[in-house]
Short mmCIF file of C-alpha atoms in Angstrom, two decimals:
data_model
loop_
_atom_site.label_atom_id
_atom_site.label_comp_id
_atom_site.label_asym_id
_atom_site.label_seq_id
_atom_site.Cartn_x
_atom_site.Cartn_y
_atom_site.Cartn_z
CA MET L 1 20.54 -4.11 3.01
CA LEU L 2 18.73 -6.96 1.24
CA ALA L 3 21.86 -7.80 -0.47
CA ALA L 4 23.80 -8.53 2.78
CA GLN L 5 20.93 -10.61 3.74
CA ALA L 6 21.31 -14.76 3.44
CA ALA L 7 18.49 -15.75 0.53
CA ALA L 8 16.50 -18.32 0.75
CA SER L 9 17.08 -21.12 -0.99
CA ASP L 10 15.49 -22.27 -5.03
CA VAL L 11 13.92 -25.14 -2.96
CA GLU L 12 12.60 -23.24 -0.11
CA CYS L 13 11.09 -20.55 -2.04
CA GLY L 14 9.30 -22.69 -4.88
CA ALA L 15 7.98 -24.50 -2.27
CA LEU L 16 6.48 -22.08 -0.50
CA ALA L 17 5.62 -20.04 -3.87
CA ALA L 18 3.59 -23.39 -4.55
CA THR L 19 1.11 -22.76 -1.74
CA ARG L 20 -0.41 -19.54 -2.55
CA GLY L 21 -2.56 -21.06 -5.22
CA ALA L 22 -3.13 -23.80 -2.82
CA GLY L 23 -5.30 -22.62 0.42
CA PRO L 24 -3.91 -20.01 2.70
CA VAL L 25 -0.31 -19.54 3.71
CA GLN L 26 0.42 -19.82 7.20
CA SER L 27 1.71 -16.28 8.84
CA ALA L 28 5.30 -18.16 9.68
CA ALA L 29 5.30 -18.75 6.04
CA VAL L 30 4.26 -14.93 5.37
CA VAL L 31 7.64 -13.40 5.91
CA GLN L 32 9.71 -15.49 4.05
CA LEU L 33 7.27 -15.78 1.42
CA ALA L 34 7.64 -12.54 1.02
CA LYS L 35 11.62 -12.41 1.05
CA CYS L 36 11.63 -14.80 -1.89
CA TYR L 37 9.97 -13.14 -3.89
CA SER L 38 11.93 -9.65 -3.13
CA ASP L 39 15.11 -11.24 -3.70
CA ALA L 40 14.05 -13.09 -6.85
CA ALA L 41 12.54 -9.97 -8.36
CA ASN L 42 15.25 -7.75 -7.11
CA PHE L 43 13.30 -4.44 -6.84
CA HIS L 44 15.23 -2.68 -3.46
CA ALA L 45 11.63 -2.53 -2.28
CA VAL L 46 12.83 -3.62 1.00
CA ILE L 47 15.86 -2.60 2.85
CA ARG L 48 15.15 -4.84 6.09
CA TRP L 49 12.71 -7.99 7.33
CA THR L 50 11.65 -8.08 10.62
CA PRO L 51 14.20 -10.93 12.62
CA LEU L 52 11.76 -12.29 14.74
CA PRO L 53 8.07 -11.86 13.85
CA ASP L 54 6.16 -12.33 16.57
CA VAL L 55 3.61 -14.95 14.88
CA ALA L 56 2.25 -16.35 17.64
CA ALA L 57 1.37 -12.31 19.02
CA PHE L 58 0.02 -11.36 15.84
CA GLU L 59 -2.22 -15.29 15.67
CA ALA L 60 -3.03 -14.63 18.81
CA ARG L 61 -5.04 -10.97 18.21
CA GLY L 62 -6.74 -12.72 15.35
CA GLY L 63 -3.92 -11.68 12.86
CA ASP L 64 -4.92 -13.13 9.30
CA GLY L 65 -3.01 -11.65 6.09
CA LEU L 66 -2.57 -8.32 8.00
CA SER L 67 0.62 -7.91 7.60
CA ILE L 68 2.26 -4.53 6.86
CA LEU L 69 5.77 -2.66 5.80
CA LEU L 70 7.25 0.50 7.21
CA LYS L 71 8.77 3.04 5.28
CA ASP L 72 12.35 2.88 6.60
CA ASN L 73 12.25 6.55 8.51
CA ILE L 74 9.63 4.97 10.98
CA GLU L 75 11.21 3.58 14.09
CA THR L 76 10.80 -0.06 15.22
CA ALA L 77 11.94 -1.87 18.50
CA ASP L 78 13.53 -4.62 17.05
CA MET L 79 15.40 -2.85 13.95
CA PRO L 80 17.34 0.00 12.95
CA THR L 81 15.70 3.00 11.25
CA THR L 82 18.30 4.49 8.55
CA ALA L 83 15.94 6.79 6.17
CA GLY L 84 18.21 5.64 3.38
CA SER L 85 21.30 6.83 4.59
CA LEU L 86 25.23 5.58 6.01
CA ALA L 87 24.48 8.12 8.63
CA LEU L 88 21.50 6.59 10.50
CA ALA L 89 22.95 2.81 9.84
CA ASN L 90 23.09 2.06 13.17
CA ASN L 91 20.34 3.99 14.35
CA ALA L 92 18.58 2.04 16.22
CA PRO L 93 16.95 3.25 20.05
CA GLY L 94 14.71 0.14 20.58
CA ARG L 95 11.30 2.39 20.73
CA ASP L 96 8.10 1.76 18.92
CA ALA L 97 6.76 5.39 17.26
CA PRO L 98 3.68 5.46 18.07
CA LEU L 99 1.90 4.72 15.15
CA VAL L 100 3.49 0.95 15.03
CA THR L 101 2.59 0.54 18.73
CA ARG L 102 -1.22 1.33 17.50
CA LEU L 103 -0.64 -1.04 14.79
CA ARG L 104 0.38 -3.66 16.74
CA GLU L 105 -2.65 -3.27 19.08
CA ALA L 106 -5.39 -3.06 16.01
CA GLY L 107 -2.88 -6.88 15.22
CA PHE L 108 -1.35 -6.10 12.04
CA LEU L 109 1.82 -8.09 11.50
CA ILE L 110 5.25 -5.93 10.90
CA LEU L 111 7.55 -7.90 7.98
CA GLY L 112 9.90 -5.16 7.42
CA LYS L 113 11.58 -1.91 6.60
CA ALA L 114 10.65 -0.67 3.03
CA ASN L 115 13.06 1.37 0.70
CA LEU L 116 13.17 4.93 0.06
CA SER L 117 14.54 7.67 -1.37
CA GLU L 118 17.14 8.88 0.99
CA TRP L 119 16.56 11.42 3.09
CA ALA L 120 12.82 11.45 1.79
CA ASN L 121 13.94 13.12 -1.65
CA ILE L 122 15.22 16.58 0.67
CA ARG L 123 18.89 16.38 0.23
CA SER L 124 18.96 17.51 -3.17
CA ASN L 125 16.93 18.82 -5.68
CA ARG L 126 18.66 16.39 -7.79
CA SER L 127 18.10 13.34 -6.08
CA ILE L 128 17.34 9.99 -8.13
CA SER L 129 13.54 9.04 -6.44
CA GLY L 130 13.29 5.33 -4.90
CA TRP L 131 17.61 5.35 -4.20
CA SER L 132 19.49 5.37 -1.03
CA ALA L 133 22.99 5.14 -0.12
CA VAL L 134 21.40 1.74 2.16
CA GLY L 135 18.71 0.62 -0.28
CA GLY L 136 20.24 1.35 -3.59
CA LEU L 137 17.81 1.77 -6.21
CA THR L 138 14.01 0.40 -6.40
CA PRO L 139 12.72 0.97 -10.12
CA ASN L 140 9.46 0.48 -11.32
CA PRO L 141 8.20 -2.67 -11.47
CA TYR L 142 5.88 -1.65 -14.91
CA ASP L 143 9.25 -1.01 -16.04
CA ASN L 144 12.76 -1.10 -14.72
CA THR L 145 14.13 1.95 -16.52
CA ARG L 146 11.14 3.84 -15.36
CA THR L 147 10.76 6.01 -11.71
CA SER L 148 9.04 4.92 -8.87
CA CYS L 149 8.92 7.73 -7.61
CA GLY L 150 9.54 8.53 -3.98
CA SER L 151 9.59 9.34 -1.78
CA SER L 152 7.90 6.17 -0.34
CA SER L 153 9.40 4.08 -3.05
CA GLY L 154 9.47 0.64 -1.57
CA SER L 155 6.39 0.80 0.37
CA ALA L 156 4.13 1.47 -3.14
CA VAL L 157 6.62 -0.90 -5.02
CA ALA L 158 6.29 -4.04 -1.95
CA VAL L 159 2.39 -3.38 -2.63
CA ALA L 160 2.50 -3.47 -6.10
CA VAL L 161 3.90 -6.66 -6.89
CA GLY L 162 2.71 -8.64 -3.60
CA LEU L 163 5.26 -8.44 -0.97
CA ALA L 164 2.63 -6.94 1.30
CA PRO L 165 -0.95 -6.08 1.05
CA VAL L 166 -0.85 -2.63 2.54
CA ALA L 167 2.54 -0.55 3.81
CA ILE L 168 3.32 2.83 5.53
CA GLY L 169 4.62 6.23 3.73
CA THR L 170 5.15 9.13 4.60
CA GLU L 171 4.86 12.41 2.51
CA THR L 172 5.96 16.06 2.94
CA ASN L 173 4.43 16.81 -0.62
CA GLY L 174 3.61 14.19 -3.58
CA SER L 175 5.74 11.39 -1.04
CA ILE L 176 2.82 8.82 -1.09
CA VAL L 177 0.70 9.94 -3.91
CA CYS L 178 3.27 10.31 -6.39
CA PRO L 179 4.64 6.62 -5.82
CA ALA L 180 1.51 5.20 -5.62
CA SER L 181 0.17 6.54 -8.82
CA VAL L 182 2.84 5.32 -10.82
CA ASN L 183 3.02 2.22 -9.75
CA GLY L 184 -0.71 1.38 -10.01
CA VAL L 185 -2.04 1.77 -6.37
CA VAL L 186 -3.78 3.27 -3.91
CA GLY L 187 -1.85 5.73 -1.86
CA PHE L 188 -3.97 8.43 0.78
CA LYS L 189 -2.27 10.87 3.00
CA PRO L 190 -4.51 11.89 5.54
CA THR L 191 -4.80 15.47 7.45
CA VAL L 192 -1.91 17.00 8.86
CA GLY L 193 -2.04 15.72 12.56
CA LEU L 194 -4.76 12.66 12.57
CA VAL L 195 -1.59 10.31 12.75
CA SER L 196 1.01 11.00 14.81
CA ARG L 197 4.73 11.96 13.69
CA THR L 198 6.70 11.14 16.71
CA HIS L 199 9.96 9.01 16.30
CA ILE L 200 9.76 9.30 12.30
CA VAL L 201 12.68 10.65 11.27
CA PRO L 202 11.38 13.98 10.39
CA ILE L 203 11.31 16.97 7.65
CA SER L 204 8.89 19.28 8.42
CA HIS L 205 5.86 19.63 11.68
CA SER L 206 4.13 21.48 8.77
CA GLN L 207 2.80 19.28 6.59
CA ASP L 208 4.95 16.03 7.27
CA THR L 209 2.01 12.69 7.85
CA ALA L 210 2.10 9.39 7.87
CA GLY L 211 -0.39 7.33 5.72
CA PRO L 212 -1.31 3.78 4.02
CA ILE L 213 -0.24 2.44 0.19
CA ALA L 214 -2.56 -0.39 -0.33
CA THR L 215 -3.81 -2.21 -3.40
CA THR L 216 -7.36 -1.36 -2.38
CA VAL L 217 -9.01 1.60 -0.90
CA HIS L 218 -10.58 -0.79 1.82
CA ASP L 219 -7.44 -2.08 3.05
CA ALA L 220 -6.10 1.89 3.17
CA ALA L 221 -9.00 2.50 5.46
CA LEU L 222 -8.23 -0.26 7.57
CA VAL L 223 -4.73 1.09 8.18
CA MET L 224 -6.01 4.02 8.98
CA ASN L 225 -9.04 2.81 11.90
CA ALA L 226 -5.28 1.68 13.23
CA ILE L 227 -3.27 4.43 12.86
CA ALA L 228 -5.11 7.62 13.45
CA GLY L 229 -5.70 9.11 16.95
CA SER L 230 -3.70 11.94 19.37
CA ASP L 231 -0.53 11.65 20.75
CA PRO L 232 0.37 14.01 23.15
CA LEU L 233 3.97 14.10 22.00
CA ASP L 234 2.56 15.21 19.12
CA ALA L 235 0.77 18.98 19.44
CA ALA L 236 -0.26 18.90 15.91
CA THR L 237 -2.64 15.93 16.73
CA ALA L 238 -4.60 17.13 19.48
CA GLU L 239 -7.94 17.04 17.63
CA ALA L 240 -6.88 13.53 16.31
CA ASP L 241 -9.41 11.52 18.51
CA ALA L 242 -12.55 13.92 18.67
CA ARG L 243 -11.87 13.80 14.50
CA LYS L 244 -11.74 10.35 13.56
CA VAL L 245 -14.58 8.23 12.53
CA ASP L 246 -14.65 4.86 11.37
CA TYR L 247 -12.73 4.81 8.29
CA VAL L 248 -14.36 1.45 6.87
CA ALA L 249 -17.81 2.13 7.97
CA ALA L 250 -18.11 5.19 6.06
CA LEU L 251 -17.26 3.21 3.35
CA ASP L 252 -19.98 3.66 0.38
CA ALA L 253 -19.67 2.18 -3.27
CA ASP L 254 -22.31 4.80 -4.12
CA SER L 255 -21.17 7.70 -2.59
CA LEU L 256 -20.75 9.72 -5.97
CA ARG L 257 -24.69 9.63 -6.71
CA GLY L 258 -25.73 13.35 -6.21
CA ALA L 259 -21.92 14.25 -5.26
CA ARG L 260 -20.67 17.82 -6.43
CA ILE L 261 -17.23 17.17 -7.67
CA GLY L 262 -14.86 20.00 -8.82
CA VAL L 263 -12.61 18.93 -11.91
CA LEU L 264 -9.20 20.88 -11.45
CA ARG L 265 -8.89 21.83 -15.12
CA PHE L 266 -6.04 24.14 -14.88
CA MET L 267 -3.98 21.10 -12.92
CA ALA L 268 -4.77 18.67 -15.93
CA ASN L 269 -3.26 20.58 -18.86
CA ASN L 270 0.29 19.40 -19.61
CA PHE L 271 -0.78 16.12 -19.06
CA SER L 272 -0.33 13.36 -22.25
CA ASP L 273 -3.25 12.53 -24.26
CA ASP L 274 -3.17 8.93 -23.05
CA THR L 275 -3.51 10.15 -19.49
CA LYS L 276 -5.83 13.10 -20.53
CA ALA L 277 -8.07 10.53 -22.06
CA ALA L 278 -8.03 8.15 -18.71
CA PHE L 279 -9.19 11.15 -16.85
CA GLU L 280 -11.69 11.99 -19.01
CA ARG L 281 -12.71 8.42 -18.94
CA SER L 282 -12.63 8.79 -15.41
CA LEU L 283 -15.05 11.65 -14.93
CA GLN L 284 -17.74 9.91 -17.19
CA ALA L 285 -17.63 6.86 -14.87
CA MET L 286 -18.52 9.48 -11.62
CA ARG L 287 -21.04 10.99 -13.72
CA ASP L 288 -22.47 7.60 -14.64
CA ALA L 289 -22.27 7.08 -10.97
CA GLY L 290 -24.27 9.81 -10.42
CA ALA L 291 -21.59 12.58 -9.12
CA GLU L 292 -22.44 16.58 -10.86
CA LEU L 293 -19.24 17.75 -12.14
CA VAL L 294 -17.93 21.18 -11.88
CA GLU L 295 -15.17 22.98 -14.17
CA ILE L 296 -12.94 25.13 -11.97
CA THR L 297 -10.67 26.24 -15.00
CA GLU L 298 -8.58 28.73 -12.28
CA GLY L 299 -6.55 27.84 -9.33
CA PRO L 300 -4.30 29.72 -6.62
CA ASP L 301 -0.84 31.57 -7.51
CA MET L 302 1.64 28.26 -7.61
CA ARG L 303 4.60 29.49 -7.87
CA ALA L 304 4.02 31.89 -4.94
CA ILE L 305 3.01 28.73 -2.95
CA GLY L 306 5.96 26.60 -4.47
CA GLY L 307 8.60 29.45 -2.93
CA ALA L 308 6.96 30.13 0.27
CA GLN L 309 6.95 26.14 0.79
CA LEU L 310 10.50 25.75 0.20
CA THR L 311 11.23 28.13 2.78
CA VAL L 312 8.98 26.53 4.96
CA LEU L 313 10.51 22.91 4.21
CA LEU L 314 14.03 24.32 4.66
CA THR L 315 13.72 26.16 8.12
CA GLU L 316 11.94 23.36 9.59
CA LEU L 317 14.36 20.71 8.02
CA LYS L 318 17.32 21.59 10.16
CA VAL L 319 15.05 22.44 13.31
CA ASP L 320 13.26 19.25 12.72
CA LEU L 321 15.84 17.01 11.98
CA ASN L 322 18.47 18.38 14.55
CA ALA L 323 15.85 17.74 17.56
CA TYR L 324 14.95 14.16 15.74
CA LEU L 325 19.23 13.68 15.56
CA ALA L 326 19.00 14.42 19.55
CA SER L 327 16.84 12.38 20.24
CA THR L 328 18.80 9.49 19.39
CA ASP L 329 21.42 7.02 20.80
CA PRO L 330 25.00 9.13 20.52
CA GLU L 331 26.78 6.08 20.46
CA GLN L 332 24.44 4.72 17.19
CA VAL L 333 24.05 8.29 15.73
CA THR L 334 27.29 10.11 15.67
CA THR L 335 25.87 13.32 13.46
CA ARG L 336 24.05 15.21 15.99
CA THR L 337 23.21 17.61 14.02
CA LEU L 338 22.21 18.63 10.20
CA ALA L 339 25.81 20.86 10.16
CA ASP L 340 27.02 16.94 10.80
CA VAL L 341 25.49 14.56 8.33
CA ILE L 342 26.35 17.26 5.40
CA ALA L 343 29.83 16.80 6.84
CA PHE L 344 29.34 12.82 6.76
CA ASN L 345 27.94 13.08 3.21
CA ALA L 346 31.40 15.25 1.94
CA ALA L 347 33.32 12.39 3.30
CA GLU L 348 31.74 8.96 2.66
CA PRO L 349 31.86 8.87 -1.75
CA ARG L 350 28.69 6.38 -1.53
CA GLU L 351 26.60 9.39 -0.46
CA THR L 352 27.47 11.61 -3.18
CA VAL L 353 28.07 9.32 -6.13
CA LEU L 354 25.06 10.43 -7.73
CA PHE L 355 24.32 13.19 -6.31
CA GLY L 356 25.17 16.31 -4.11
CA GLN L 357 23.43 17.90 -0.81
CA GLU L 358 22.47 21.60 -1.97
CA LEU L 359 19.12 21.44 -0.61
CA PHE L 360 21.16 20.12 2.83
CA GLU L 361 23.12 23.43 2.58
CA ARG L 362 20.75 25.44 2.14
CA ALA L 363 18.64 24.48 5.08
CA GLU L 364 21.78 24.70 6.97
CA ALA L 365 22.25 27.85 6.44
CA THR L 366 18.44 29.18 7.46
CA GLY L 367 17.77 31.61 10.46
CA GLY L 368 14.90 29.21 12.48
CA LEU L 369 11.50 29.72 13.22
CA GLU L 370 11.92 33.34 14.19
CA ASP L 371 13.32 34.17 10.88
CA PRO L 372 10.82 36.64 9.24
CA ALA L 373 11.36 35.16 5.89
CA TYR L 374 10.23 31.75 7.50
CA VAL L 375 7.24 33.39 9.44
CA THR L 376 5.78 34.80 6.62
CA ALA L 377 6.65 32.22 4.31
CA ARG L 378 4.51 29.83 6.48
CA GLU L 379 1.40 32.05 6.54
CA THR L 380 1.37 32.83 2.59
CA SER L 381 1.79 29.11 1.89
CA LEU L 382 -0.92 28.27 3.91
CA ARG L 383 -3.37 31.24 2.95
CA LEU L 384 -2.46 30.59 -0.50
CA SER L 385 -2.75 26.62 -0.62
CA GLY L 386 -5.81 26.44 2.15
CA VAL L 387 -7.80 29.59 2.57
CA GLU L 388 -7.68 30.92 -0.58
CA GLY L 389 -6.95 27.52 -2.53
CA ILE L 390 -8.88 24.57 -1.81
CA ASP L 391 -11.23 25.87 0.79
CA ARG L 392 -12.65 29.08 -1.47
CA MET L 393 -12.82 26.48 -4.12
CA MET L 394 -14.93 24.46 -2.50
CA ALA L 395 -16.78 27.25 -1.34
CA GLU L 396 -17.54 29.37 -4.50
CA ASN L 397 -17.99 25.71 -6.19
CA ARG L 398 -20.28 24.15 -3.69
CA VAL L 399 -18.60 21.01 -4.12
CA VAL L 400 -17.31 18.16 -1.36
CA ALA L 401 -14.38 17.44 -3.20
CA LEU L 402 -11.95 18.20 -6.04
CA VAL L 403 -10.14 15.90 -8.74
CA SER L 404 -7.27 15.83 -10.86
CA PRO L 405 -4.67 13.86 -12.56
CA THR L 406 -2.19 12.54 -9.62
CA THR L 407 0.59 13.04 -11.48
CA SER L 408 2.30 11.55 -15.43
CA ARG L 409 3.21 8.07 -15.79
CA ALA L 410 6.27 7.20 -14.44
CA TRP L 411 9.52 9.00 -16.35
CA THR L 412 12.43 7.48 -17.05
CA ASN L 413 15.89 7.73 -14.47
CA ASP L 414 17.68 8.84 -17.40
CA ARG L 415 18.43 12.64 -16.26
CA GLU L 416 19.49 13.47 -20.15
CA ASP L 417 16.32 12.29 -22.17
CA ASP L 418 12.96 14.37 -22.38
CA ASP L 419 10.89 12.10 -20.46
CA ASP L 420 9.79 13.87 -17.79
CA GLY L 421 7.37 14.08 -15.26
CA GLN L 422 4.28 16.63 -16.95
CA GLY L 423 2.84 17.64 -13.70
CA SER L 424 1.25 16.74 -10.20
CA ALA L 425 -1.79 17.35 -7.89
CA SER L 426 0.34 16.75 -4.51
CA THR L 427 0.94 20.62 -3.72
CA LEU L 428 -2.34 22.24 -2.74
CA ALA L 429 -3.21 19.37 -0.27
CA ALA L 430 0.63 19.02 1.01
CA VAL L 431 1.01 22.68 1.54
CA ALA L 432 -2.76 23.22 3.23
CA GLY L 433 -2.42 20.10 5.35
CA TYR L 434 -6.00 18.14 3.49
CA PRO L 435 -6.05 14.89 2.96
CA HIS L 436 -5.14 13.63 -0.31
CA LEU L 437 -6.43 10.19 -2.14
CA THR L 438 -5.23 8.55 -5.51
CA VAL L 439 -6.49 5.72 -7.08
CA PRO L 440 -5.62 3.45 -9.98
CA MET L 441 -7.38 5.33 -13.21
CA GLY L 442 -5.91 3.57 -16.58
CA MET L 443 -2.75 2.71 -18.13
CA ASP L 444 -0.48 5.51 -20.01
CA ARG L 445 1.36 3.47 -22.80
CA GLY L 446 1.51 0.81 -20.48
CA MET L 447 2.25 2.66 -16.97
CA PRO L 448 -0.23 2.86 -14.62
CA VAL L 449 -1.72 6.43 -13.59
CA GLY L 450 -3.85 7.65 -10.97
CA ILE L 451 -7.27 9.84 -10.31
CA SER L 452 -6.91 12.20 -7.15
CA PHE L 453 -9.16 13.18 -5.03
CA MET L 454 -8.32 16.14 -2.31
CA ALA L 455 -10.64 17.91 0.00
CA GLY L 456 -10.86 20.77 3.19
CA ALA L 457 -9.04 19.90 6.58
CA TRP L 458 -10.90 16.59 8.74
CA GLN L 459 -12.43 15.32 5.43
CA ASP L 460 -10.76 12.16 5.24
CA ALA L 461 -13.55 10.35 5.71
CA THR L 462 -15.37 12.09 2.76
CA VAL L 463 -12.57 11.77 0.18
CA LEU L 464 -11.59 7.82 1.04
CA SER L 465 -15.76 7.06 0.66
CA LEU L 466 -15.22 8.73 -2.71
CA GLY L 467 -12.40 7.14 -4.22
CA TYR L 468 -13.83 4.04 -3.00
CA ALA L 469 -16.86 4.66 -4.92
CA PHE L 470 -14.89 5.41 -8.41
CA GLU L 471 -12.95 2.30 -8.18
CA GLN L 472 -15.61 -0.08 -7.55
CA LYS L 473 -17.71 1.94 -10.51
CA THR L 474 -14.41 1.12 -12.76
CA MET L 475 -11.61 -1.39 -11.30
CA ALA L 476 -9.21 0.49 -13.32
CA ARG L 477 -6.36 -1.01 -11.35
CA VAL L 478 -4.03 -3.46 -13.76
CA ALA L 479 -1.78 -5.11 -11.98
CA PRO L 480 2.50 -5.32 -12.53
CA PRO L 481 3.56 -8.13 -14.63
CA THR L 482 5.85 -9.11 -11.96
CA ALA L 483 2.77 -9.02 -8.93
CA ASN L 484 2.13 -12.44 -7.05
#
């Protein structure tokens, strides 16, 4: 936790800051400089900095600015992995998640662990995005009274304000694309099964995936080149080696030309006038770039998808989290099951001071993967979101991708006011397990909003390339005033 770490002196931070405009910062200074800005800005975006980064090995591999933060539900051998929970405060089994191994081998320097919405926002339906008992609250850098969304809050804010060029987030439904959108950066949720989930604190083996958050689509693609691939410990990734491509090489600034793209009008109706206007400008920019846009006014039954998804997530949470906890060191993690975590939270006032754990309690009451209610819900959610959702809309309209506003501008953290979120494009791609990219498209009353690009399974390169072409055409990102 940042408050527990010794901050660098003002003199040291000032000297380091002065180097920002005078050429490249030495690799060893990158970690300290980022810590200076994090402490000064007080965004609580980072829970922990790497204690002794292997800068020599980084430079020997040709590292040049490829520094990266990881959401603190992803294990590294040199730091604890807490998922923001005090129950996992000492969880340090000394192992790198396979995606971390891939990052290191590709020449990335791991800077530290980013804050997150505790337990990736699955503990309570009244949780506060960006808050964890370990890391505190990560606010939005454009307006600190507003949400940074979640659950990859710290990852998105850290990139937005310049603490790291790229970060890794995780998503089950919206946890990469929502914080990326409301913090004015790029976020990419890959096809489920393209990136290993081993040694990542889980919610759902059906929907969980890790993915990059960056200021540019190019940098997100660069991260994907490193982390995509099969993992024998994660059965969902069996096809990954055969499906992955060079995502950077596949980027084409002219890829919108001649592309038929479906506009999900049924998802765009409830947003503010400013967000709608930004979306219309974005659509015109795509037309100007040569895209053919097809209006799609009706979609699948989102209420039915949402109900089925909740059954799936709660059932798999109990099974998957119990399996993860069983893999940790019992001397470090005394909560060995979800039931133990529930008991821990009930006895620990710091955990429940802001909200409860009713979703945990509902998950504990589920009947397992053989329960007919779960089996039916899983079939229903996949069919409605995938076969009868994204797949059907793309086939019937003969389009290569679908677009929509990602979500509304950031809403306030005050539960009592009426400034709330106005919608989200995340559910279809999340439940189907398909790729979803958000790219900044403009501003809504001083707050950033993003546009979503989605497509079918394994169409990750197509989605990234179309988003890249849009980004190059519009250059719509506006950095927060605190960015460095």
